[in-house]
Amino acid sequence: MIKYQTLLYYCYSRIEDAEQFASDHLKFCKSLNLVGRIIVADEGLNGTVSGTVESCKIYMDAVHADPRFAKTDFKIDDVEEPSFIKMHCRYKAEIVHSGLRDPRIINPEEKTGIHLAPADFVKLKDEEDVVIVDVRSNYEHSIGRFKNAITFDIENFRDFPSMINELAQYKDKKIITYCTGGIKCEKASALLLHEGFENVYQLHGGIIKYGKEAGGEDFEGKCYVFDNRVAVDVNSVNPVVISTCRNCGTHTTKMINCANPECNEHFTQCDACGERLEGACSEECMAHPRKRVYDGTGYYVKVPQPVNTEKLKLSKV
């Protein structure tokens, strides 16, 4: 019997007094005993929340009952346990950090690439005049990506605009962007249109929806997700593993954070190397005096750091 679910969603819709909304929304989520991470901005919502099936239904019904978010598309995963430890709901400048904040240039509510349903993506993805573009960060596509997709060596989505020139050679092609759940593509496809690309599409609902509705065909590896699960299966048609252990080169889908908190690098590591290096990315990090205890997961709860009083004094001088 399914006991818990995890919901992935976003909605671009103007929120007046978004800071107060974030505070009120946090209280509402806590009243349902949900855990997760929600970003609230003037431009809308971006969240992943997890809880009991009953709580998740109440939450989705409440979001859909608000006219501003009635069009929200929830991607629902059945999970054995909640995918987060705590509940966070924070106000930020954007619901996905892109640096593209001028609504006169980029406004997903008004103009984006054509949304392709998973079934339509399947029909188009192998055509000769189609170029598939992954707009996610390097650590995300290192563990899984579409076959033949163009990827960029970027650490954050805010670096994507600087990569546009690399796509100039494909201006006469059909460009299809994709990401985890679709949110990054809203701005990425809008930016491409602004830069003069004419045939721009985006995979509606992202990799997650594609896996659920189209079996994930030709998505190689796993899909990185921003919760305790780290990565999830997508392809039930022709699955392969493409990621390798940083230390020995063995194929593995296990992604962890380095046990040295001053490094904290996100990387793939097999269980054997994890045991040998105690969850560190190198022998140097394994020997670090602040190395965290490795429990086999490579996932560490953030612990508040003590205030650096000396730095505060200097900043006031």
C-alpha angles and dihedrals in degrees: 000000000000110000105167138033137190120215124205117190149138137188130191104214130133114261119196114214090008093177092061090043090056091053093048093044091053090056091049092051092048090050087061092047090241122158126202147086125287127179117202122193137161086264098055147274135317119180153154115196133172136196145111119331089249094051092047091053092050089049095050092046090051093050093048091048089063107085090218092062102029091116094054112136111212119204105207126203124184108225136184093229137005112290095223138044101216140021119247128177114174138175115233138165093255135016088229117025107242106133086234097119104139105104089198088067105026120027116151091192090064110028134014138136118291110281112238118204112223092255091054091047089056090055095049106035098085099043116120095238094052126099118190115210125196109209095186130106124275096255089053098052092039089074098039142358142149117281111266093006120151110241132187131219095236129138096205137022089244086072092059096087090062089058096059093097089061088064096050091099089063099055091115092052134081106261117207116188124197140180138163101291105354102263098109091048091060090068097029093055091043090053092050090053090049089052093056103267107141108188103053125157135169133206103249112229091009129235093328095058091042091056093050098044104030104027093250094269113189094006101130119211126351133315117249113230130188101240141069092293090066093190134021136196116258110163118073094160108057107353123183135170114237104167121091136200111269091220106043107010096240115147110260138152095203112118122188143165118251111262089230102088092205089059101031090165116175109231146140118263132169121234093251093055090041090059093043095049095032091237095310123129093227143007088258091058091043089058094049112123092227095050111143123233110267113223096179096265102079089215117125129190111231111253117203110250121227115262113263098229093181091056090049091053091051093049090056095052 
